[in-house]
Tab-separated table of C-alpha atoms in Angstrom:
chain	number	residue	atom	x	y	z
Q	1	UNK	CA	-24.404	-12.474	10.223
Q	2	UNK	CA	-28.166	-11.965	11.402
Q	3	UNK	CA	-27.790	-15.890	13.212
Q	4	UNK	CA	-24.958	-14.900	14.837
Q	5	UNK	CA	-22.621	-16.788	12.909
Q	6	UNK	CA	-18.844	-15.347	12.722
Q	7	UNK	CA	-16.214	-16.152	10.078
Q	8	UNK	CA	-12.601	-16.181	11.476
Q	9	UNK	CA	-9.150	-17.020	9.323
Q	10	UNK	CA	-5.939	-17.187	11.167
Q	11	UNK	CA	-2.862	-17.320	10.055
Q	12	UNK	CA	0.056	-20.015	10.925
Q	13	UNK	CA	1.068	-18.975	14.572
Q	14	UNK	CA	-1.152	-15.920	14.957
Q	15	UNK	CA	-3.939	-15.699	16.591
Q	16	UNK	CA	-7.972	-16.024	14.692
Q	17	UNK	CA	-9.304	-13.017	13.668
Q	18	UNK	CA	-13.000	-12.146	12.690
Q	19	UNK	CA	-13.747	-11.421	9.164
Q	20	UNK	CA	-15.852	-8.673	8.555
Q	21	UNK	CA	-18.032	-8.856	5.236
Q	22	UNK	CA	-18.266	-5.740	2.964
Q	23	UNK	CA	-20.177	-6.512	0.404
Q	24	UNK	CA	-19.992	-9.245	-3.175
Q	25	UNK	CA	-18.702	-12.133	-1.116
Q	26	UNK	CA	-15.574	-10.387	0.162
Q	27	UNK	CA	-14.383	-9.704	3.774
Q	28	UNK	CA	-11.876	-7.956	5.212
Q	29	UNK	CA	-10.263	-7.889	8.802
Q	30	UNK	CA	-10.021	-5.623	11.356
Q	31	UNK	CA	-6.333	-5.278	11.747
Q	32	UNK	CA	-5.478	-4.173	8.552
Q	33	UNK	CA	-8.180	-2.715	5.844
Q	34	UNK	CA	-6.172	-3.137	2.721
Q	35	UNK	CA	-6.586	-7.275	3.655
Q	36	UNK	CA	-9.668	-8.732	1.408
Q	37	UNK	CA	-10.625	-12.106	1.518
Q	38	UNK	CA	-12.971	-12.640	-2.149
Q	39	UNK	CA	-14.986	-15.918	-2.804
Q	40	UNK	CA	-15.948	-17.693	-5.172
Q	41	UNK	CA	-19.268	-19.055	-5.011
Q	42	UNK	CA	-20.252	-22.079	-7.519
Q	43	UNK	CA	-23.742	-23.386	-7.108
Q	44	UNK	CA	-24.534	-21.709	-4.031
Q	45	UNK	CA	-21.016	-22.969	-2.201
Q	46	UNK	CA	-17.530	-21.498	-1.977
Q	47	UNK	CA	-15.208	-23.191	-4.341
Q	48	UNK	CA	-12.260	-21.477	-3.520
Q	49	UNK	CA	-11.057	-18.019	-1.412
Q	50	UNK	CA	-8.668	-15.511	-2.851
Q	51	UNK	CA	-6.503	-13.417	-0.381
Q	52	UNK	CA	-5.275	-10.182	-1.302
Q	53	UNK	CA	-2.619	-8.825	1.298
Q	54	UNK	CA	0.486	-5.972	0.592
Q	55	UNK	CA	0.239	-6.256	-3.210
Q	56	UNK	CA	0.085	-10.444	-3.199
Q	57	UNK	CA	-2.603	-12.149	-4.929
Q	58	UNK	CA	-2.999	-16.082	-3.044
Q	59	UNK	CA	-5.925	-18.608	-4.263
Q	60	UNK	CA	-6.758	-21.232	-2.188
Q	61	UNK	CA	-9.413	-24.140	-3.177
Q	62	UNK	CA	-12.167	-25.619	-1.126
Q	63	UNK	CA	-11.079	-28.709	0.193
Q	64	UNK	CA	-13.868	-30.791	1.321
């Protein structure tokens, strides 16, 4: 991000990671390229994230 602004997820007991964006409102991570975080983006805000990781589809939605 040109502000310096960094997106991070982190999974239950594991440590953040940084999210790297490549492109169409998905990012990916570091630690494994095959993991793509996709959102969905509803008058100019994220209305929910969907995770893609070893074959598994997950949707989460914004909660405010």
């Amino acid at each position: 991000f040109v502000d310096g602004t960094r997106l991070m997820a982190q999974a239950q007991g594991q440590e953040a990671s940084e999210l790297r964006y490549l492109g169409n409102h998905v990012f990916g991570v570091a630690f494994d390229p095959a993991v793509r975080f996709t959102f969905t983006i509803d008058g100019g805000k994220a209305t929910k994230v969907t995770l893609l990781q070893s074959g598994t589809t997950i949707e989460g939605p914004r909660v405010p």
